[in-house]
Short mmCIF file of C-alpha atoms in Angstrom, two decimals:
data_model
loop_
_atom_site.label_atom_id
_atom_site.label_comp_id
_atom_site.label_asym_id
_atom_site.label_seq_id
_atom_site.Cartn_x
_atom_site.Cartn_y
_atom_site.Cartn_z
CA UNK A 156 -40.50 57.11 28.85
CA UNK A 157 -40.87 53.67 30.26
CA UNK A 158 -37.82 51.39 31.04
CA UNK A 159 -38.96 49.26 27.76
CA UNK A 160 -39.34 52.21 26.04
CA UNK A 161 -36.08 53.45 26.66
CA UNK A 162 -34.63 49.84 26.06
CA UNK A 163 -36.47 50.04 23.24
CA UNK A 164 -35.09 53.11 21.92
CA UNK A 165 -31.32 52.93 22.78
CA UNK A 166 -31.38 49.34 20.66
CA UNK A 167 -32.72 51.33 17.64
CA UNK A 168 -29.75 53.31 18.05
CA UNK A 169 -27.17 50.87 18.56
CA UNK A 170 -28.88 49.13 15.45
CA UNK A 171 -27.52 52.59 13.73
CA UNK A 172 -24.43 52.16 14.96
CA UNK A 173 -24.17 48.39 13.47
CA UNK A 174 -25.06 49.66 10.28
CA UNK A 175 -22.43 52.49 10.75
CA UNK A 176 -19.20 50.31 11.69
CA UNK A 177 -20.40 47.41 9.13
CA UNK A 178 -20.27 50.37 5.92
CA UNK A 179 -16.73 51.89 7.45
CA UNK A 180 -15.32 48.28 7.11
CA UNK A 181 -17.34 46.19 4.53
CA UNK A 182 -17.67 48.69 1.45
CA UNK A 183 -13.22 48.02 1.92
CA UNK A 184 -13.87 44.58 0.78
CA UNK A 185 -16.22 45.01 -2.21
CA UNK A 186 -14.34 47.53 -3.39
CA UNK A 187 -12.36 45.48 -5.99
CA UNK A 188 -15.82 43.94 -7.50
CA UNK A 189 -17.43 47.09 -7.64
CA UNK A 190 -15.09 48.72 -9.58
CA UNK A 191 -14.52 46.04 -11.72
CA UNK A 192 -18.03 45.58 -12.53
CA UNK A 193 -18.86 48.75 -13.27
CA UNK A 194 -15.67 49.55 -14.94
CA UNK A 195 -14.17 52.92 -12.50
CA UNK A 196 -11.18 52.24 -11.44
CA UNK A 197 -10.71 56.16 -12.00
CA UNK A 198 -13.24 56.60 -9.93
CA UNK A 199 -12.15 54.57 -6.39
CA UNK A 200 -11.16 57.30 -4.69
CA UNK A 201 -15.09 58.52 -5.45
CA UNK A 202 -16.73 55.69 -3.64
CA UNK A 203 -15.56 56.52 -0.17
CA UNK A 204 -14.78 60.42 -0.86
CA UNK A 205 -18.62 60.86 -1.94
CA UNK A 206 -20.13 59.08 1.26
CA UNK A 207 -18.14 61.37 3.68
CA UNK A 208 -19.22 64.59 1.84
CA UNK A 209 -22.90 63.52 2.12
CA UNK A 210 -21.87 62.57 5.90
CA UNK A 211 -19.58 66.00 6.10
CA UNK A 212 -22.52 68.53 4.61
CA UNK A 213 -24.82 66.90 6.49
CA UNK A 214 -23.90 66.82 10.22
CA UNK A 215 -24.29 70.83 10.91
CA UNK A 216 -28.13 70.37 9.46
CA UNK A 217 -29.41 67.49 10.68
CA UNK A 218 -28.90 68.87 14.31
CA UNK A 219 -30.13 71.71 13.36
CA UNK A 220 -33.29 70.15 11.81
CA UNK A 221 -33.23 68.07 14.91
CA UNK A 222 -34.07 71.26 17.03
CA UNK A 223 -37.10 72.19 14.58
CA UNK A 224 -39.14 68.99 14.07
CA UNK A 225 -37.21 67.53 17.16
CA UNK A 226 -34.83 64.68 17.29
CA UNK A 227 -37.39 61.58 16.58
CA UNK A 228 -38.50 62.47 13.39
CA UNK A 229 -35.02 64.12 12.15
CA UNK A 230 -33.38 60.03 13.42
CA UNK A 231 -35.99 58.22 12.01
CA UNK A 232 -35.56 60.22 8.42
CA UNK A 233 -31.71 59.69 8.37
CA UNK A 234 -32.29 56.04 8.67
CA UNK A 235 -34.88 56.36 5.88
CA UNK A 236 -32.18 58.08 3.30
CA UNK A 237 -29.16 55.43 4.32
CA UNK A 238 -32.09 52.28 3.76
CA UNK A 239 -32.99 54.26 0.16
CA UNK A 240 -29.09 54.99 -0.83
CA UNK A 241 -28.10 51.02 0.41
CA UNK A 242 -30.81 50.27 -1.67
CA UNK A 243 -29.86 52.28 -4.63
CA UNK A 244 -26.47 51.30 -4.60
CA UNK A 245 -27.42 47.85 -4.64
CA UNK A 246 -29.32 48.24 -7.85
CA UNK A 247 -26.88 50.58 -9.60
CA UNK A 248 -25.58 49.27 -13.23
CA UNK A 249 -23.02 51.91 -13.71
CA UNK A 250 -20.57 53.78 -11.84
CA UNK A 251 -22.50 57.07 -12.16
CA UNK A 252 -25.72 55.73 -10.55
CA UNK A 253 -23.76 53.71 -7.97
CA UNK A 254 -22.04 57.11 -6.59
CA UNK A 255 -25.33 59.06 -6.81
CA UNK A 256 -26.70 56.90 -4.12
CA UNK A 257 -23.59 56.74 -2.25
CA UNK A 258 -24.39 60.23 -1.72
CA UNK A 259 -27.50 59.64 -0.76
CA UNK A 260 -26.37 57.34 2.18
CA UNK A 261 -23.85 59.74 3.01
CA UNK A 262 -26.27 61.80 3.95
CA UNK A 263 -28.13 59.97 6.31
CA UNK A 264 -25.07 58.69 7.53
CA UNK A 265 -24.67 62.14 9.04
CA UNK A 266 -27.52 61.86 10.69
CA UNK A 267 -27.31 58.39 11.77
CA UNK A 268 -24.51 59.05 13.01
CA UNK A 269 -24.60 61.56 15.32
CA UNK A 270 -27.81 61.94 16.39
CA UNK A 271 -27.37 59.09 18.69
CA UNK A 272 -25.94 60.83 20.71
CA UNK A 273 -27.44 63.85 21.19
CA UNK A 274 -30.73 61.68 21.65
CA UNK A 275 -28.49 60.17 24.39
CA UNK A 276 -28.25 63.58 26.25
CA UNK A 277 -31.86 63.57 26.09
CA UNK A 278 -32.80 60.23 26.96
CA UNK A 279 -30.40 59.82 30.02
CA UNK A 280 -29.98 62.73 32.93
CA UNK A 281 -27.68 60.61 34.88
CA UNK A 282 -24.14 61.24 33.40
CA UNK A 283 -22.96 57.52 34.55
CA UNK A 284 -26.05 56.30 33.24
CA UNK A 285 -25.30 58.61 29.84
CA UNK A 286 -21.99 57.37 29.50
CA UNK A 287 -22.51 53.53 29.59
CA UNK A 288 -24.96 54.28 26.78
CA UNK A 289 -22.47 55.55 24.89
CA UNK A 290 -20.42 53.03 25.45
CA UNK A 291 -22.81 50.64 24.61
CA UNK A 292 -22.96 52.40 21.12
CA UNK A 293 -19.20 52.56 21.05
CA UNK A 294 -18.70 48.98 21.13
CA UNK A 295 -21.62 48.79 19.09
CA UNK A 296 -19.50 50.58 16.21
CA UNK A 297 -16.74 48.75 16.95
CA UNK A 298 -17.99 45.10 16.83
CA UNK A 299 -19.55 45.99 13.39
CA UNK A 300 -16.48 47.13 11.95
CA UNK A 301 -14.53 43.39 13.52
CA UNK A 302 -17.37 41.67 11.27
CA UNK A 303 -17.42 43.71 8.39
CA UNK A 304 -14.38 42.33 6.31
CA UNK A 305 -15.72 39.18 7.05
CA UNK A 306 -19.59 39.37 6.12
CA UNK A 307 -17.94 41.43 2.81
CA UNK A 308 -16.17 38.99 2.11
CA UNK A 309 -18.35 36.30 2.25
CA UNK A 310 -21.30 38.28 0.59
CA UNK A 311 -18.53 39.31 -2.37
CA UNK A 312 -17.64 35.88 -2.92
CA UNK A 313 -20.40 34.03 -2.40
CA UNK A 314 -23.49 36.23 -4.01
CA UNK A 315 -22.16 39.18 -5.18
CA UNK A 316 -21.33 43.09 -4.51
CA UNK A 317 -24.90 44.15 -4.39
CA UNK A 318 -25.71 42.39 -1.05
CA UNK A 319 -22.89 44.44 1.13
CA UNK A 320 -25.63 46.94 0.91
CA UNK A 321 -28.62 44.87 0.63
CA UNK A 322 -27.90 43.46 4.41
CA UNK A 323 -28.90 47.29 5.40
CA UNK A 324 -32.57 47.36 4.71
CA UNK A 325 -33.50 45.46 7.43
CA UNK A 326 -31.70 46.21 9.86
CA UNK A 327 -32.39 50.23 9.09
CA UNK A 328 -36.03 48.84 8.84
CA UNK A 329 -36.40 47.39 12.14
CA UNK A 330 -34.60 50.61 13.53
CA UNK A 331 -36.88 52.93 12.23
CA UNK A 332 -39.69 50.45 13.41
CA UNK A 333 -38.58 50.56 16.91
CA UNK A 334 -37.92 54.42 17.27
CA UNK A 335 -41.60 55.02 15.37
CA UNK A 336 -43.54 52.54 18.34
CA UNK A 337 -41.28 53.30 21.11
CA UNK A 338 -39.61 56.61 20.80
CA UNK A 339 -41.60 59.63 22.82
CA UNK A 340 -40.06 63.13 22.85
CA UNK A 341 -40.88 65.83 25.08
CA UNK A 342 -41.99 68.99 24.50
CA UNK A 343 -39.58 70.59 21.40
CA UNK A 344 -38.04 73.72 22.24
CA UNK A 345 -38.55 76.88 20.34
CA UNK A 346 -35.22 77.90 18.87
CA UNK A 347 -33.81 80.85 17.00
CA UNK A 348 -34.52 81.24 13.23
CA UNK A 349 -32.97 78.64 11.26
CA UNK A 350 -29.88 79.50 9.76
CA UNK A 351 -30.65 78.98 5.88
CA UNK A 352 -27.76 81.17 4.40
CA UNK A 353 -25.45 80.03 6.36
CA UNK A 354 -26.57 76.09 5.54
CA UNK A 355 -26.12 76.66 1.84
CA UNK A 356 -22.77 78.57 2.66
CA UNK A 357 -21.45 75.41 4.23
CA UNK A 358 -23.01 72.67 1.59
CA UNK A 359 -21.89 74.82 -1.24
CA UNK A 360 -18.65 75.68 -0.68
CA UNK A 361 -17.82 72.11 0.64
CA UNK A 362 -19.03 70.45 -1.81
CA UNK A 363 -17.33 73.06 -4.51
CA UNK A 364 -14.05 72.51 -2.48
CA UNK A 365 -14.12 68.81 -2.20
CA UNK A 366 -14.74 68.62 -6.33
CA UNK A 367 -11.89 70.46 -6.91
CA UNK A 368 -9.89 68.22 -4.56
CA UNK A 369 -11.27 64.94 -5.93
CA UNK A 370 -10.77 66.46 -9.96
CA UNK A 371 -7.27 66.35 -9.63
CA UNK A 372 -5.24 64.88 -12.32
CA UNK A 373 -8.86 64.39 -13.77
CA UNK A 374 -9.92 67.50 -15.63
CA UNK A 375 -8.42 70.95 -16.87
CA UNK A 376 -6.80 72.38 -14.15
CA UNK A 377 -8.38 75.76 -14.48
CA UNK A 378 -11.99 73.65 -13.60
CA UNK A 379 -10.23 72.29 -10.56
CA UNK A 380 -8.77 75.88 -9.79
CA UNK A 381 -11.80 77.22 -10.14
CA UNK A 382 -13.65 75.01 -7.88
CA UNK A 383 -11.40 75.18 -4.97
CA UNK A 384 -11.47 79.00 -5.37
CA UNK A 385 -15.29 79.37 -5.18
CA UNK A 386 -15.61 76.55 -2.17
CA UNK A 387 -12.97 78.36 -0.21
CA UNK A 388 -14.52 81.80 -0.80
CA UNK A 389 -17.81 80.81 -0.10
CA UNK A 390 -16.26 78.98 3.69
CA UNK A 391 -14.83 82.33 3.94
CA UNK A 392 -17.83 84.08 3.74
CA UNK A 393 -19.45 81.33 5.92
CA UNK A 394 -17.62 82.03 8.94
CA UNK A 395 -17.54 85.50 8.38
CA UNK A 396 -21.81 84.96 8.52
CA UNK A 397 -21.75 82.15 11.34
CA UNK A 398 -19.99 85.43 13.24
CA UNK A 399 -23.23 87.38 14.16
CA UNK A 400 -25.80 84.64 13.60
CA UNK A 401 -28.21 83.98 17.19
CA UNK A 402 -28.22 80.28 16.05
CA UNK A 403 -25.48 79.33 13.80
CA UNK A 404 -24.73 75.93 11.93
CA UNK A 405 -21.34 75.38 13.71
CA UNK A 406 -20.11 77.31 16.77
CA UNK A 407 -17.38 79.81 15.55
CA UNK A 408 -16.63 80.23 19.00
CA UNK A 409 -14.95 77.05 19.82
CA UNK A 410 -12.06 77.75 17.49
CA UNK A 411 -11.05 80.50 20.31
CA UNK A 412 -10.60 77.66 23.04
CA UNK A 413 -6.79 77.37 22.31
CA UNK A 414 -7.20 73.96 23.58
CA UNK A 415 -9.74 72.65 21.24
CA UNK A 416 -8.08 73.53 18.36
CA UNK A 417 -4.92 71.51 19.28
CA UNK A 418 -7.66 68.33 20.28
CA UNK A 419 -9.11 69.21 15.99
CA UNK A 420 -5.98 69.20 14.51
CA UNK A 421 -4.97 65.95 16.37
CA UNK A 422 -8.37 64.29 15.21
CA UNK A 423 -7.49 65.99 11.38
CA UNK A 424 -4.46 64.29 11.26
CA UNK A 425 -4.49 61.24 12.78
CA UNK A 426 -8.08 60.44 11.18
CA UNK A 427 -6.51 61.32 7.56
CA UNK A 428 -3.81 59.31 8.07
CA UNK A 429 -5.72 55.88 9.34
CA UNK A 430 -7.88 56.25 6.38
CA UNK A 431 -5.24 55.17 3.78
CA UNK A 432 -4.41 52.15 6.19
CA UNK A 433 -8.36 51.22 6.36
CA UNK A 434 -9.07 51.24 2.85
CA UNK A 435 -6.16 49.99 0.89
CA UNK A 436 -4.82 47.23 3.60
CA UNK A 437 -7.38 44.77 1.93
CA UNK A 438 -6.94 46.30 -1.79
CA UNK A 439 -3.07 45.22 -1.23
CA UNK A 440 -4.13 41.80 -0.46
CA UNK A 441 -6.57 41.25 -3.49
CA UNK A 442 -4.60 43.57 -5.98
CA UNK A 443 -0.82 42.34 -5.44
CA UNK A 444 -1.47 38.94 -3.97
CA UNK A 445 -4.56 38.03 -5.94
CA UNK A 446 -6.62 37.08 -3.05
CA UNK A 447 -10.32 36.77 -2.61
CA UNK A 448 -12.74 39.45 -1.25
CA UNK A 449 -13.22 37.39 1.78
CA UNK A 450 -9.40 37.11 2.68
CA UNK A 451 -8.42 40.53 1.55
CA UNK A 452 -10.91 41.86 4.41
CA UNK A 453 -9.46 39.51 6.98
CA UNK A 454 -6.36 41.96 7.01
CA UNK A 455 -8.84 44.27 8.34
CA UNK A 456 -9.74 41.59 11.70
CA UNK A 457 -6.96 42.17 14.06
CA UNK A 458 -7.07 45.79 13.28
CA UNK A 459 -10.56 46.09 14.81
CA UNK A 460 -9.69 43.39 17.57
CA UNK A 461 -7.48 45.41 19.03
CA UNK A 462 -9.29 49.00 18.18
CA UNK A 463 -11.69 47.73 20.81
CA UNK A 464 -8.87 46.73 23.22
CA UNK A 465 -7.07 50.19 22.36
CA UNK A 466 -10.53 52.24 23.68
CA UNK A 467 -10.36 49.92 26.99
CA UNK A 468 -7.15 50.22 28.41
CA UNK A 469 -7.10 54.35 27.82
CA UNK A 470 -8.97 54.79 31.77
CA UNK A 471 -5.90 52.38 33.45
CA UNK A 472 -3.20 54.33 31.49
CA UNK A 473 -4.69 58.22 32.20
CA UNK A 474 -3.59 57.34 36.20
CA UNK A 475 0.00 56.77 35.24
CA UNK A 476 1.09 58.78 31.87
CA UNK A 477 -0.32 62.50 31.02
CA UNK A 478 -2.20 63.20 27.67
CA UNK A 479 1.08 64.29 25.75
CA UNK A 480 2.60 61.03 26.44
CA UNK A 481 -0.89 58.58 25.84
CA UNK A 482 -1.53 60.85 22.55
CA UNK A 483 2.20 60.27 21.39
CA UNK A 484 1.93 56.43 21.95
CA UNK A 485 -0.93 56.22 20.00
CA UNK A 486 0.08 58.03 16.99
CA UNK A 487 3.14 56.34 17.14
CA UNK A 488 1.52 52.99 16.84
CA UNK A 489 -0.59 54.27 13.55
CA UNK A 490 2.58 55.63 12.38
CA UNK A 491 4.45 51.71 12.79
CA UNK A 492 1.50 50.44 10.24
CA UNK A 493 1.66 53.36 7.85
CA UNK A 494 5.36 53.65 7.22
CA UNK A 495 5.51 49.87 7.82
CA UNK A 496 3.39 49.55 4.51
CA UNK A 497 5.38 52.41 2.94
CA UNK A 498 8.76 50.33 3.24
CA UNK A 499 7.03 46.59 2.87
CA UNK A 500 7.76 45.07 -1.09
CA UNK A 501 5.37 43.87 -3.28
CA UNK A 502 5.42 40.00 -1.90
CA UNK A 503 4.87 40.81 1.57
CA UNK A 504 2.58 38.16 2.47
CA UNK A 505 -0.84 38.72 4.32
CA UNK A 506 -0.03 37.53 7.13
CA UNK A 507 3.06 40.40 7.93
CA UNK A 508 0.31 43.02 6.47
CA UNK A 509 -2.29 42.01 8.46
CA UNK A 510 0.53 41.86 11.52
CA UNK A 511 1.07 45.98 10.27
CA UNK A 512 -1.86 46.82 10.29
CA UNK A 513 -3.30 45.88 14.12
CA UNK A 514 -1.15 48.71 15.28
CA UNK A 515 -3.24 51.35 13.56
CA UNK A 516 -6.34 49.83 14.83
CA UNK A 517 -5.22 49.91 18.74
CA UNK A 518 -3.31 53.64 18.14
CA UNK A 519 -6.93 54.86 16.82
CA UNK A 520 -8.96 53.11 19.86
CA UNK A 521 -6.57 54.55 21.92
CA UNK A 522 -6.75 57.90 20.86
CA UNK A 523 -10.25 58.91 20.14
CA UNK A 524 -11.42 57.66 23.89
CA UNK A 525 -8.78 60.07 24.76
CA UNK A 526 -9.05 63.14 22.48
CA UNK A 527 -13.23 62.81 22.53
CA UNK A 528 -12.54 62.67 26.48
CA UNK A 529 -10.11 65.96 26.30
CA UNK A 530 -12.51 67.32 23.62
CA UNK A 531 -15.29 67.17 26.90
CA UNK A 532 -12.94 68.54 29.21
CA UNK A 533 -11.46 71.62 26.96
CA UNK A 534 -14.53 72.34 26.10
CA UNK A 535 -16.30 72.90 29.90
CA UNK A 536 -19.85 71.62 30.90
CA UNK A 537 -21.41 74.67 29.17
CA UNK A 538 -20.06 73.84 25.62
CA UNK A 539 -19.45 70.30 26.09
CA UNK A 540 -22.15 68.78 23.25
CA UNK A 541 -21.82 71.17 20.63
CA UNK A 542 -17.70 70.88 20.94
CA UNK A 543 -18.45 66.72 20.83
CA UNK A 544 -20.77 67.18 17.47
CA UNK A 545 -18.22 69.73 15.96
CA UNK A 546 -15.35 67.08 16.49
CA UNK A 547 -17.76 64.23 15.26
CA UNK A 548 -17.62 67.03 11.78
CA UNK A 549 -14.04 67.40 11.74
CA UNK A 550 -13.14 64.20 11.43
CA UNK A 551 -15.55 63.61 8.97
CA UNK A 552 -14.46 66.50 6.96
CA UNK A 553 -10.36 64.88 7.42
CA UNK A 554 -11.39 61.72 6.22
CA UNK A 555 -13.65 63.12 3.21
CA UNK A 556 -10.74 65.34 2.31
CA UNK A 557 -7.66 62.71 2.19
CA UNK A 558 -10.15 59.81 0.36
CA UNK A 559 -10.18 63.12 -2.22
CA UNK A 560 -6.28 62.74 -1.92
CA UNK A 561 -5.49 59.91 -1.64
CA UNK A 562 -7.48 58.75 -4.70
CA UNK A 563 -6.14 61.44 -6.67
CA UNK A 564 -2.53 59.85 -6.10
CA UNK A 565 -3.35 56.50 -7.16
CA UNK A 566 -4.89 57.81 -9.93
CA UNK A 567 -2.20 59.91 -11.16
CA UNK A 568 0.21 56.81 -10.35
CA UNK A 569 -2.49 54.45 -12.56
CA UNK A 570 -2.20 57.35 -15.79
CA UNK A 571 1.63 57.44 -15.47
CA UNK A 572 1.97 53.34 -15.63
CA UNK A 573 -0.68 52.89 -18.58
CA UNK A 574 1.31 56.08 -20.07
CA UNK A 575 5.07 54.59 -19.65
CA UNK A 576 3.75 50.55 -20.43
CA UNK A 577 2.64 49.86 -24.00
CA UNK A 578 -0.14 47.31 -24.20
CA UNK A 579 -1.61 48.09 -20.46
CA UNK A 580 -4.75 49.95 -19.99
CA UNK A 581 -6.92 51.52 -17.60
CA UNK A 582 -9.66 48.62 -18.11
CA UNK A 583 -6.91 45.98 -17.57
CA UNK A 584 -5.57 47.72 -14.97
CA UNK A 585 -9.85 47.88 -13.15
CA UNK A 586 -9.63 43.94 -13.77
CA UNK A 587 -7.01 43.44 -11.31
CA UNK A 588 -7.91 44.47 -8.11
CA UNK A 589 -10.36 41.52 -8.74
CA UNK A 590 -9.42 38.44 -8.18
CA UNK A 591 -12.17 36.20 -10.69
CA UNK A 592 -11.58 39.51 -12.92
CA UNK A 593 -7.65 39.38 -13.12
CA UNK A 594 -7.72 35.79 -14.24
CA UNK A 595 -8.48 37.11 -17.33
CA UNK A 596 -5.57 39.56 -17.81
CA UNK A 597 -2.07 38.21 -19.63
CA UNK A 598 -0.48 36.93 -17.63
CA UNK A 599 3.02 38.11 -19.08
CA UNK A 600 1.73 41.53 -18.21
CA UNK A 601 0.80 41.04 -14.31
CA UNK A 602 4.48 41.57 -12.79
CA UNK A 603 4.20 45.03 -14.29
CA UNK A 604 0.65 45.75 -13.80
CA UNK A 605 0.88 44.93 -10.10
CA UNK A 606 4.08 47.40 -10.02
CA UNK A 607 2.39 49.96 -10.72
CA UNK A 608 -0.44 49.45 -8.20
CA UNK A 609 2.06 48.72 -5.80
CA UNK A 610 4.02 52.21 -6.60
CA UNK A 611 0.47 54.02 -6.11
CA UNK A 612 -0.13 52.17 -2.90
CA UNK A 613 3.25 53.06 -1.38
CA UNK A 614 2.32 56.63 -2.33
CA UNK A 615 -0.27 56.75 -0.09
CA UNK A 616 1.34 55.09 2.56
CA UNK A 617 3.83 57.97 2.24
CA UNK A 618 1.51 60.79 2.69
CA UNK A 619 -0.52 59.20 5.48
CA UNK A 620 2.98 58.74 7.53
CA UNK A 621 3.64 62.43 6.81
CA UNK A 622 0.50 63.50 8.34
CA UNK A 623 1.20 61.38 11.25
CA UNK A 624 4.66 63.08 12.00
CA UNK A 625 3.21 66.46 11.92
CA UNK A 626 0.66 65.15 14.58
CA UNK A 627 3.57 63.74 16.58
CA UNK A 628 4.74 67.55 16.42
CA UNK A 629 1.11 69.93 17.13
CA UNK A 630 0.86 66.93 20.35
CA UNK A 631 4.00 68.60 21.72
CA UNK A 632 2.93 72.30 20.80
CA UNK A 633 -0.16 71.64 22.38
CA UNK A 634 -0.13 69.92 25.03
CA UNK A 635 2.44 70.93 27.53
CA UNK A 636 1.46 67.83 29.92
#
């Protein structure tokens, strides 16, 4: 390709990577409208649990659809089904609807956002040249995710919840523009028979197991038993397939590098844990203090601020400190935010939570330059991309996981207020993560109503500090320098 071409090309994929980083950090601050307006307050836990199972399913399969039709076409269709899910979500006029396309962009998020950089590998021979790309797309990410809260915000308050997904059509538009006009692929490479067993295997039993997860406190708990039964015997059965298969959908092999597991587990935990912090920093601030949209995602600012600065100063420190030591300062600094909101009372003001929380956002910065780095390195050359798209799956697959969780424990902390609190209900209880909504509410009944948001919240803030400890803990089995 040409040098336009090529500039061309890498801007369609940075234009992915905007839309990426503005959905991690803007869906945080619409949240509170969304479920008030469509009345599933039951269901919060659903909104971001359902987009990283569409992301989580879909990862393996678009790269492997990638090496059929070849990577062009396979991009330029994931950016299609995020536009059409943004779209649909917009439009939705019921909680059922609304998550059905949240799927939907789920799964093209998969695509979106990993194919990137495999596109990268393509595009650029020149490893230097390779790896300021990916910066590029980095930072890309990362400035999305600083503006986020505040284009939420303002969208939230100013039109309405719709347009936080609106604002993607164009810009997935004009990506899918550029990549149609500019994008030229080689030759594709023939490749073994594609591995359609082992694809349903993987969507199947994920999807089964992640049901189960999400069903908790829910349903009949021989429907969630039963769920998480059949998803983990059909994973079984998947690996025990992926075994003997010429091409399989994820490399069984790389879970004999001893190494590479410890890097997983480390992106499993620490990814789980700076989930709860993401999403339910700016659900404090509009729940307990009764803030708007716009300044409940403002919590979310100096968090990304410093993410950036976290990924930056990794290169300086590697000289002077060995991974054990940069991994445990990192996770240490998540684990200051998480058990920091754990402990913090029900007044803390927003600007001591918004304090809190920048120390998740430079521990996470700080560590995935590092792990994805080690990840490279553990790996060797030979395995090097297919060990950097399985831990771009894993973390997916932690993240999908605890939303599961941790919406199941606010959930069961919502039933067990409305149960022990005469004249509260669920509805009321929807209305006041809302600020305009909660207005309406008695106001006799908000000290207690807020308690028992507050009780779930700490909750969560519990679990996500355990997690954190026992990363603090497979760091120093792991890695002996």
């Amino acid at each position: 390709m040409t040098k336009k071409q090529v500039t061309m090309v890498t801007f369609a994929m940075v234009l992915a990577n905007v839309m990426a980083g503005l959905d991690s950090t803007i869906i945080n601050t619409a949240i509170p409208a969304i479920i008030a307006d469509l009345h599933g307050i039951q269901f919060m836990g659903w909104i971001i649990a359902i987009m990283l199972l569409g992301m989580s399913v879909s990862t393996p399969i678009w790269t492997k659809v990638g090496e059929k039709i070849g990577n062009k076409a396979t991009f330029e269709l994931s950016l299609l089904f995020f536009v059409l899910g943004s779209l649909f979500q917009g439009l939705a006029d019921n909680m059922y609807f609304f998550l059905l396309a949240r799927a939907l962009m789920g799964i093209g998020a998969g695509g979106m956002g990993s194919l990137p950089y495999i596109m990268a590998g393509f595009i650029f021979d020149n490893i230097k040249a390779r790896t300021k790309i990916l910066g590029y797309l980095g930072a890309a990410f990362s400035v999305a995710t600083i503006v986020g809260p505040l284009v939420g915000g303002y969208l939230v308050d100013s039109l309405s919840w719709h347009w936080v997904f609106y604002i993607n059509i164009p810009i997935g538009l004009l990506a899918i523009l550029l990549s149609l006009v500019y994008y030229h692929e080689g030759k594709i490479r023939k490749t073994p028979k594609f591995d359609i067993l082992g694809s349903f295997l993987i969507i199947v039993g994920l999807t089964l197991l992640l049901l189960g997860i999400q069903l908790l406190g829910l349903t009949k708990p021989w429907i969630v038993a039963s769920l998480i039964i059949a998803g983990l015997v059909l994973l079984v059965l998947f690996f025990m397939h992926e075994g003997g298969h010429p091409n399989p959908v994820v490399p069984i092999s790389m879970f004999k590098n001893r190494a590479l597991v410890g890097d997983f587990l480390l992106f499993i935990f620490s990814w789980g844990a700076f989930l709860a912090i993401n999403t339910y920093l700016p659900m404090w601030a509009q729940g307990l203090l009764g803030t708007t949209a716009l300044i409940g995602g403002m919590t979310l600012i100096p968090n990304s601020l410093v993410d950036v600065v976290g990924t930056l100063v990794v290169n300086p420190l590697k000289a002077r400190f060995n991974n054990r030591t940069l991994l445990s300062m990192g996770l240490i600094c998540i684990l200051i935010s998480s058990l920091g909101l754990a402990l913090a009372p029900q007044s803390t003001n927003i600007w001591w939570l918004a304090i809190i929380g920048t120390f998740s956002g430079f521990g996470v910065g700080f560590i995935f330059v590092l792990l994805q780095i080690k990840v490279q390195v553990d790996a060797s050359e030979k395995n090097m991309a297919p060990a950097t798209s399985l831990s771009y799956l894993i973390r997916i697959l932690a993240q999908t996981v605890m939303a599961a969780v941790y919406g199941v424990i606010m959930n069961v902390q919502l039933a067990q207020g409305v149960a022990e609190n005469s004249g509260i209900t669920m509805n009321m209880l929807n209305k006041l993560s809302d600020a305009a909504s909660a207005k309406s509410l008695p106001q006799s009944l908000l000290p207690t109503m807020r308690n028992i948001f507050h009780l779930g919240l700490q909750e969560i803030m519990w679990c996500a500090t355990a997690l954190l400890v026992i990363a603090i803990g497979l760091n120093f089995i792991f890695n002996k320098k």
